[in-house]
Every structure is written in structure tokens, then in C-alpha cells.
Amino acid sequence: MTAAEYDGGEYAGSAFEDADLVDTPAFDAAMLESAGITAGADTLVALDIDGTLLGHDGTLSAGVRDAVAALRDSGTHVVLSTGRGTPAVLPVAAQLGLTHGWAVCSNGAVTLRLDPELDGGYEFVEVVTFDPGPAVRMLLAEDPDVLVAVEDLGRGFKVSAPFPVGELGDPVEVVTLDELLAAPVARVTLRAPGRPSEDFIALVERAGMHGVTYAVGWTAWLDITPDGVSKASALERVRGWAGVELARTVAAGDGMNDREMLQWAGVGVAMGNADPGTVALADAVTTTVHDDGVVAVLRAVLR
């Protein structure tokens, strides 16, 4: 099972506080130096957004903004890689001045090419869809009270009922369940406000879902994407388009949906606010998002 961060969710404590994480070393610039990774067009840096670049209140620090700008200006391929849908990714890319290149959205189901010459500044270069009906109806049979949302590609979300304010981003349209499930989609989100994530883990186990990739978040939040799709699967294609060797890739993330990405990268760095299981799978762990932990990684590439 893979698992996804809930954008805007809260994390309890720091990875550094968990004694089980002593086998994952603290990030050191020498790790990139020994791997021969330096800034330039032959290097790709993949960055999660929420909990990595942005604080959980959605703030972007000047330190992060400046480090990303310097890396971008060096010619390095800086690729946002997130569970966010397209409308929620584009404003962050604009804030960071990432107007060219690629962005991986919807946990890898949607990949954009950014170019200011394009209509709206982007185009879809890959969209992987699936029939959401079987998985969603199976889960609703176990718990008919959960909220359902499907990504309306490039526009927002269609939902069975309103989600908590601010969780999906605008625009959101309330429609019937039949309309939600009428056509193939890139991602489905189920939500049960006020309940713990363990409830969805149990729900998935009872339903016995097959043929999709599902991601349980920090609260009662469940993302469903096409089978085999992850941030890593999309980034591997981006790497090929960019002409970058796998050994010259770096990734940073904090959510359980970042696990495949961190393992895929030549050097995978977990944030200090990541869950213990994610940190254990990374090559190194930096400090938390509140301490601008990703800046140390970006500056190390720029050394």
C-alpha cells in the first residue's frame, strides 16, 4: 500500500524524535558531492509541495523561494511532484518562478509541461485515467457516509457533497454519484471528516480493493489513482524527457506518498516532519519544514 499526505494536515512531532530512525543519517552536503550531483542541466530535483516547500499553513518562506530560484537559474530541472491537482499546483509554480519544465500532479496520474508560450502557461503531456466506479462503489458499500470527489482535469473537482473548507481548492461542483462515476478520471478522493486515518485503512482492508493504487492520508483521507501510478512512475518519464541519468536525481518529500519517489531518486531526502516509515526508506533526513529543511538540500546541489 502507498499512502498520501493530506494537504494542510498536521504532523505530530518530528522524525528526529523517534528512536527507531537512528539508521537514517542526517542529510549532509557530502552525500551529493560523493554522488557527483551538482547543479546544471544534467541534474533533476523533484520536490513535494505541502510539508516540504510549503508549511502546513500554506506559507512559503523567503529562504525556500530564494533557493529554488537559484537552482532554477542554474539550469537544473526543478520538478514539483505532488498529490495536488493541476489548479492547486500552478499558483505554487508561479510563486517559485517555475515557468518552464515539468510538474507531476495528482500523485503521478497527471504530468504537465510548463511553458509561458502555451495557453494558460501549461499543457498536459500525460494523463493516466481509470474507471472509478468499481472501487468507489465497493468502498461506499462498506461506509455510505464518506464524501467522494473526482478531479475535473484542469478545472477543479466534482464532489458528492461539500468537503471541509479549503481542502480541495476551487472550483468545486456538487453533483450526483452517478455523474461522478460516469467517466474515466485521473484521481478519486474519499473523505470522512472528524475520523482518524486508521478508519480508512480498515475500510480499504474490508473492501479488498484491487486494480488501483490507493493512498491513505494523515486524516480520514483516501486517494485512488490508476494501478501502478505514483510520483516515481511519472518522474521516471520526466527524467527520460529531460535526458538526466537516474544517478543525478534528487528528491525531497514528507508524505507517505513520497516513499516511491524517495526510493526512485539517486538521493532521496525525507523531511524531519515525515512519518517514521517514510524516513526509514530515505537515504537521509533533513530538518522539518518549519526549519526550512529543504533549503539545505537545495543549497547542497548548488554548492
CSV table of N, CA and C in Angstrom, one decimal, residues 113-219:
chain,number,residue,atom,x,y,z
A,113,ARG,N,3.6,20.0,-18.8
A,113,ARG,CA,4.7,20.7,-19.3
A,113,ARG,C,4.5,22.2,-19.2
A,114,LEU,N,5.4,22.9,-18.5
A,114,LEU,CA,5.2,24.3,-18.3
A,114,LEU,C,5.9,25.2,-19.3
A,115,ASP,N,5.3,26.1,-19.9
A,115,ASP,CA,5.9,27.0,-20.9
A,115,ASP,C,5.0,28.2,-21.0
A,116,PRO,N,5.5,29.4,-20.7
A,116,PRO,CA,4.7,30.6,-20.8
A,116,PRO,C,4.1,30.9,-22.2
A,117,GLU,N,4.6,30.3,-23.2
A,117,GLU,CA,4.1,30.5,-24.6
A,117,GLU,C,2.8,29.7,-24.8
A,118,LEU,N,2.6,28.7,-23.9
A,118,LEU,CA,1.4,27.9,-24.1
A,118,LEU,C,0.1,28.6,-23.5
A,119,ASP,N,-1.0,28.2,-24.0
A,119,ASP,CA,-2.3,28.8,-23.4
A,119,ASP,C,-2.4,28.4,-22.0
A,120,GLY,N,-2.5,29.4,-21.1
A,120,GLY,CA,-2.5,29.2,-19.7
A,120,GLY,C,-1.2,28.9,-19.1
A,121,GLY,N,-0.1,28.8,-19.9
A,121,GLY,CA,1.2,28.5,-19.4
A,121,GLY,C,1.6,27.1,-19.2
A,122,TYR,N,0.7,26.2,-19.7
A,122,TYR,CA,1.0,24.7,-19.5
A,122,TYR,C,0.2,23.9,-20.5
A,123,GLU,N,0.6,22.6,-20.6
A,123,GLU,CA,-0.2,21.7,-21.4
A,123,GLU,C,0.0,20.3,-20.7
A,124,PHE,N,-1.0,19.5,-20.8
A,124,PHE,CA,-1.0,18.1,-20.3
A,124,PHE,C,-0.2,17.2,-21.3
A,125,VAL,N,0.9,16.6,-20.7
A,125,VAL,CA,1.7,15.8,-21.6
A,125,VAL,C,1.4,14.3,-21.3
A,126,GLU,N,0.9,14.0,-20.1
A,126,GLU,CA,0.5,12.6,-19.8
A,126,GLU,C,-0.6,12.6,-18.8
A,127,VAL,N,-1.7,11.9,-19.1
A,127,VAL,CA,-2.8,11.8,-18.1
A,127,VAL,C,-3.2,10.3,-18.1
A,128,VAL,N,-3.1,9.7,-17.0
A,128,VAL,CA,-3.4,8.3,-16.8
A,128,VAL,C,-4.8,8.2,-16.1
A,129,THR,N,-5.8,7.6,-16.7
A,129,THR,CA,-7.1,7.6,-16.1
A,129,THR,C,-7.5,6.1,-15.9
A,130,PHE,N,-8.6,6.0,-15.1
A,130,PHE,CA,-9.2,4.7,-14.8
A,130,PHE,C,-10.7,4.8,-14.6
A,131,ASP,N,-11.4,3.7,-14.6
A,131,ASP,CA,-12.8,3.7,-14.2
A,131,ASP,C,-13.0,3.7,-12.7
A,132,PRO,N,-13.5,4.8,-12.1
A,132,PRO,CA,-13.5,4.9,-10.7
A,132,PRO,C,-14.7,4.1,-10.1
A,133,GLY,N,-15.7,3.7,-10.9
A,133,GLY,CA,-16.9,3.1,-10.4
A,133,GLY,C,-16.7,1.9,-9.4
A,134,PRO,N,-16.0,0.8,-9.9
A,134,PRO,CA,-15.9,-0.4,-9.1
A,134,PRO,C,-15.3,-0.1,-7.7
A,135,ALA,N,-14.2,0.6,-7.6
A,135,ALA,CA,-13.5,0.8,-6.3
A,135,ALA,C,-14.4,1.7,-5.4
A,136,VAL,N,-14.9,2.8,-6.0
A,136,VAL,CA,-15.7,3.7,-5.2
A,136,VAL,C,-17.0,3.0,-4.6
A,137,ARG,N,-17.7,2.3,-5.5
A,137,ARG,CA,-18.9,1.6,-5.0
A,137,ARG,C,-18.6,0.5,-4.0
A,138,MET,N,-17.5,-0.1,-4.2
A,138,MET,CA,-17.1,-1.1,-3.2
A,138,MET,C,-16.8,-0.5,-1.8
A,139,LEU,N,-16.2,0.7,-1.8
A,139,LEU,CA,-15.9,1.4,-0.5
A,139,LEU,C,-17.2,1.9,0.1
A,140,LEU,N,-18.1,2.5,-0.8
A,140,LEU,CA,-19.3,3.1,-0.3
A,140,LEU,C,-20.2,2.0,0.3
A,141,ALA,N,-20.1,0.8,-0.2
A,141,ALA,CA,-20.9,-0.3,0.3
A,141,ALA,C,-20.5,-0.6,1.7
A,142,GLU,N,-19.2,-0.4,2.1
A,142,GLU,CA,-18.8,-0.6,3.4
A,142,GLU,C,-19.1,0.6,4.3
A,143,ASP,N,-19.1,1.8,3.7
A,143,ASP,CA,-19.3,3.0,4.5
A,143,ASP,C,-20.0,4.1,3.6
A,144,PRO,N,-21.3,4.1,3.5
A,144,PRO,CA,-22.0,5.0,2.6
A,144,PRO,C,-21.9,6.5,3.0
A,145,ASP,N,-21.4,6.9,4.1
A,145,ASP,CA,-21.4,8.2,4.6
A,145,ASP,C,-20.1,9.0,4.2
A,146,VAL,N,-19.1,8.4,3.5
A,146,VAL,CA,-17.9,9.1,3.2
A,146,VAL,C,-18.2,10.1,2.0
A,147,LEU,N,-17.5,11.2,1.9
A,147,LEU,CA,-17.6,12.1,0.9
A,147,LEU,C,-16.7,11.7,-0.3
A,148,VAL,N,-17.1,11.9,-1.5
A,148,VAL,CA,-16.4,11.5,-2.7
A,148,VAL,C,-16.1,12.7,-3.6
A,149,ALA,N,-14.9,12.8,-4.1
A,149,ALA,CA,-14.5,13.8,-5.1
A,149,ALA,C,-13.8,13.2,-6.2
A,150,VAL,N,-14.0,13.7,-7.4
A,150,VAL,CA,-13.2,13.3,-8.6
A,150,VAL,C,-12.6,14.5,-9.2
A,151,GLU,N,-11.3,14.4,-9.7
A,151,GLU,CA,-10.7,15.5,-10.2
A,151,GLU,C,-11.2,15.8,-11.6
A,152,ASP,N,-11.7,17.0,-11.8
A,152,ASP,CA,-12.2,17.5,-13.1
A,152,ASP,C,-11.0,18.2,-13.8
A,153,LEU,N,-10.3,17.4,-14.6
A,153,LEU,CA,-9.0,17.7,-15.1
A,153,LEU,C,-8.8,19.2,-15.5
A,154,GLY,N,-7.9,19.9,-14.9
A,154,GLY,CA,-7.6,21.2,-15.2
A,154,GLY,C,-8.6,22.3,-14.7
A,155,ARG,N,-9.7,21.8,-14.1
A,155,ARG,CA,-10.7,22.8,-13.7
A,155,ARG,C,-11.0,22.8,-12.2
A,156,GLY,N,-10.9,21.6,-11.5
A,156,GLY,CA,-11.2,21.6,-10.1
A,156,GLY,C,-11.7,20.2,-9.8
A,157,PHE,N,-12.8,20.1,-9.0
A,157,PHE,CA,-13.3,18.9,-8.5
A,157,PHE,C,-14.8,18.8,-8.6
A,158,LYS,N,-15.3,17.7,-8.9
A,158,LYS,CA,-16.8,17.4,-8.7
A,158,LYS,C,-16.9,16.5,-7.4
A,159,VAL,N,-17.9,16.8,-6.6
A,159,VAL,CA,-18.0,16.2,-5.3
A,159,VAL,C,-19.4,15.7,-5.1
A,160,SER,N,-19.5,14.7,-4.2
A,160,SER,CA,-20.8,14.2,-3.8
A,160,SER,C,-21.5,15.1,-2.8
A,161,ALA,N,-20.7,15.8,-2.0
A,161,ALA,CA,-21.2,16.7,-1.0
A,161,ALA,C,-20.0,17.6,-0.7
A,162,PRO,N,-20.2,18.8,-0.1
A,162,PRO,CA,-19.1,19.7,0.2
A,162,PRO,C,-18.1,19.1,1.1
A,163,PHE,N,-16.8,19.3,0.8
A,163,PHE,CA,-15.7,18.9,1.6
A,163,PHE,C,-15.4,20.0,2.6
A,164,PRO,N,-14.7,19.8,3.7
A,164,PRO,CA,-14.3,20.9,4.6
A,164,PRO,C,-13.6,22.0,3.8
A,165,VAL,N,-13.9,23.2,4.2
A,165,VAL,CA,-13.4,24.4,3.5
A,165,VAL,C,-11.9,24.4,3.3
A,166,GLY,N,-11.5,24.6,2.1
A,166,GLY,CA,-10.0,24.8,1.8
A,166,GLY,C,-9.3,23.5,1.5
A,167,GLU,N,-9.9,22.3,1.6
A,167,GLU,CA,-9.2,21.1,1.4
A,167,GLU,C,-9.0,20.8,0.0
A,168,LEU,N,-9.9,21.1,-0.9
A,168,LEU,CA,-9.7,20.7,-2.3
A,168,LEU,C,-9.3,21.8,-3.1
A,169,GLY,N,-9.6,23.0,-2.8
A,169,GLY,CA,-9.3,24.2,-3.6
A,169,GLY,C,-10.5,24.4,-4.6
A,170,ASP,N,-10.5,25.5,-5.2
A,170,ASP,CA,-11.6,25.9,-6.1
A,170,ASP,C,-11.3,25.6,-7.5
A,171,PRO,N,-12.3,25.5,-8.4
A,171,PRO,CA,-13.7,25.4,-8.1
A,171,PRO,C,-14.1,24.0,-7.8
A,172,VAL,N,-15.3,23.9,-7.0
A,172,VAL,CA,-15.8,22.6,-6.6
A,172,VAL,C,-17.3,22.6,-7.0
A,173,GLU,N,-17.8,21.5,-7.6
A,173,GLU,CA,-19.2,21.4,-8.1
A,173,GLU,C,-19.8,20.2,-7.5
A,174,VAL,N,-20.9,20.3,-6.8
A,174,VAL,CA,-21.6,19.2,-6.2
A,174,VAL,C,-22.5,18.6,-7.3
A,175,VAL,N,-22.3,17.3,-7.5
A,175,VAL,CA,-23.1,16.5,-8.5
A,175,VAL,C,-23.5,15.2,-7.9
A,176,THR,N,-24.3,14.4,-8.6
A,176,THR,CA,-24.8,13.1,-8.1
A,176,THR,C,-23.6,12.1,-8.2
A,177,LEU,N,-23.7,11.0,-7.5
A,177,LEU,CA,-22.7,10.0,-7.5
A,177,LEU,C,-22.6,9.4,-8.9
A,178,ASP,N,-23.7,9.2,-9.6
A,178,ASP,CA,-23.7,8.6,-10.9
A,178,ASP,C,-22.9,9.5,-11.9
A,179,GLU,N,-23.1,10.8,-11.7
A,179,GLU,CA,-22.3,11.7,-12.6
A,179,GLU,C,-20.8,11.7,-12.2
A,180,LEU,N,-20.5,11.6,-10.9
A,180,LEU,CA,-19.1,11.5,-10.5
A,180,LEU,C,-18.4,10.3,-11.2
A,181,LEU,N,-19.1,9.2,-11.3
A,181,LEU,CA,-18.5,7.9,-11.7
A,181,LEU,C,-18.8,7.6,-13.2
A,182,ALA,N,-19.3,8.6,-13.9
A,182,ALA,CA,-19.7,8.3,-15.3
A,182,ALA,C,-18.6,8.2,-16.3
A,183,ALA,N,-17.4,8.8,-16.0
A,183,ALA,CA,-16.4,8.8,-17.0
A,183,ALA,C,-15.0,8.5,-16.3
A,184,PRO,N,-14.0,8.0,-17.1
A,184,PRO,CA,-12.7,7.8,-16.5
A,184,PRO,C,-12.1,9.0,-15.9
A,185,VAL,N,-11.4,8.9,-14.8
A,185,VAL,CA,-10.8,10.0,-14.1
A,185,VAL,C,-9.3,9.7,-13.8
A,186,ALA,N,-8.5,10.7,-13.4
A,186,ALA,CA,-7.2,10.5,-13.0
A,186,ALA,C,-7.0,10.2,-11.5
A,187,ARG,N,-8.0,10.7,-10.7
A,187,ARG,CA,-7.9,10.5,-9.3
A,187,ARG,C,-9.3,10.6,-8.7
A,188,VAL,N,-9.5,9.9,-7.6
A,188,VAL,CA,-10.7,10.0,-6.8
A,188,VAL,C,-10.2,10.2,-5.3
A,189,THR,N,-10.9,11.0,-4.6
A,189,THR,CA,-10.6,11.3,-3.2
A,189,THR,C,-11.9,11.0,-2.4
A,190,LEU,N,-11.7,10.2,-1.3
A,190,LEU,CA,-12.8,10.0,-0.4
A,190,LEU,C,-12.3,10.6,1.0
A,191,ARG,N,-13.3,11.1,1.7
A,191,ARG,CA,-13.0,11.8,2.9
A,191,ARG,C,-14.1,11.6,4.0
A,192,ALA,N,-13.7,11.4,5.2
A,192,ALA,CA,-14.6,11.3,6.3
A,192,ALA,C,-14.2,12.2,7.4
A,193,PRO,N,-14.6,13.5,7.4
A,193,PRO,CA,-14.2,14.5,8.3
A,193,PRO,C,-14.4,14.0,9.8
A,194,GLY,N,-13.4,14.3,10.6
A,194,GLY,CA,-13.5,14.1,12.0
A,194,GLY,C,-13.1,12.7,12.4
A,195,ARG,N,-12.7,11.8,11.5
A,195,ARG,CA,-12.3,10.5,11.8
A,195,ARG,C,-10.8,10.3,11.5
A,196,PRO,N,-10.2,9.3,12.2
A,196,PRO,CA,-8.8,9.1,12.0
A,196,PRO,C,-8.5,8.3,10.7
A,197,SER,N,-7.2,8.4,10.3
A,197,SER,CA,-6.8,7.7,9.1
A,197,SER,C,-6.9,6.2,9.2
A,198,GLU,N,-6.8,5.7,10.5
A,198,GLU,CA,-7.0,4.3,10.7
A,198,GLU,C,-8.3,3.7,10.2
A,199,ASP,N,-9.3,4.6,10.3
A,199,ASP,CA,-10.6,4.2,9.8
A,199,ASP,C,-10.6,3.8,8.3
A,200,PHE,N,-9.9,4.6,7.5
A,200,PHE,CA,-9.8,4.3,6.1
A,200,PHE,C,-9.0,3.1,5.8
A,201,ILE,N,-7.9,2.9,6.6
A,201,ILE,CA,-7.1,1.7,6.4
A,201,ILE,C,-7.9,0.5,6.7
A,202,ALA,N,-8.7,0.5,7.7
A,202,ALA,CA,-9.6,-0.6,8.0
A,202,ALA,C,-10.7,-0.8,6.9
A,203,LEU,N,-11.2,0.4,6.4
A,203,LEU,CA,-12.2,0.3,5.3
A,203,LEU,C,-11.6,-0.3,4.0
A,204,VAL,N,-10.4,0.1,3.7
A,204,VAL,CA,-9.8,-0.5,2.5
A,204,VAL,C,-9.5,-2.0,2.7
A,205,GLU,N,-9.1,-2.4,3.9
A,205,GLU,CA,-8.9,-3.8,4.1
A,205,GLU,C,-10.2,-4.6,4.0
A,206,ARG,N,-11.3,-4.0,4.5
A,206,ARG,CA,-12.6,-4.7,4.4
A,206,ARG,C,-13.0,-4.9,3.0
A,207,ALA,N,-12.8,-3.8,2.2
A,207,ALA,CA,-13.3,-3.8,0.9
A,207,ALA,C,-12.5,-4.6,-0.1
A,208,GLY,N,-11.2,-4.9,0.3
A,208,GLY,CA,-10.4,-5.7,-0.5
A,208,GLY,C,-10.2,-5.2,-1.9
A,209,MET,N,-9.8,-3.9,-2.1
A,209,MET,CA,-9.6,-3.2,-3.3
A,209,MET,C,-8.5,-3.8,-4.2
A,210,HIS,N,-8.8,-4.0,-5.5
A,210,HIS,CA,-7.8,-4.5,-6.4
A,210,HIS,C,-7.8,-3.6,-7.7
A,211,GLY,N,-6.7,-3.6,-8.4
A,211,GLY,CA,-6.7,-2.9,-9.7
A,211,GLY,C,-6.5,-1.4,-9.7
A,212,VAL,N,-6.2,-0.9,-8.5
A,212,VAL,CA,-6.0,0.6,-8.4
A,212,VAL,C,-4.8,0.7,-7.4
A,213,THR,N,-4.3,2.0,-7.4
A,213,THR,CA,-3.3,2.3,-6.4
A,213,THR,C,-4.1,3.3,-5.4
A,214,TYR,N,-4.0,3.0,-4.1
A,214,TYR,CA,-4.7,3.8,-3.1
A,214,TYR,C,-3.7,4.3,-2.1
A,215,ALA,N,-4.1,5.5,-1.6
A,215,ALA,CA,-3.2,6.2,-0.7
A,215,ALA,C,-4.0,6.8,0.5
A,216,VAL,N,-3.7,6.3,1.7
A,216,VAL,CA,-4.4,6.8,2.9
A,216,VAL,C,-3.6,7.9,3.5
A,217,GLY,N,-4.3,9.0,3.8
A,217,GLY,CA,-3.6,10.2,4.3
A,217,GLY,C,-3.6,10.3,5.8
A,218,TRP,N,-3.2,11.5,6.3
A,218,TRP,CA,-3.0,11.7,7.7
A,218,TRP,C,-4.3,11.8,8.5
A,219,THR,N,-5.3,12.2,7.8
A,219,THR,CA,-6.6,12.2,8.4
A,219,THR,C,-7.4,11.1,7.7
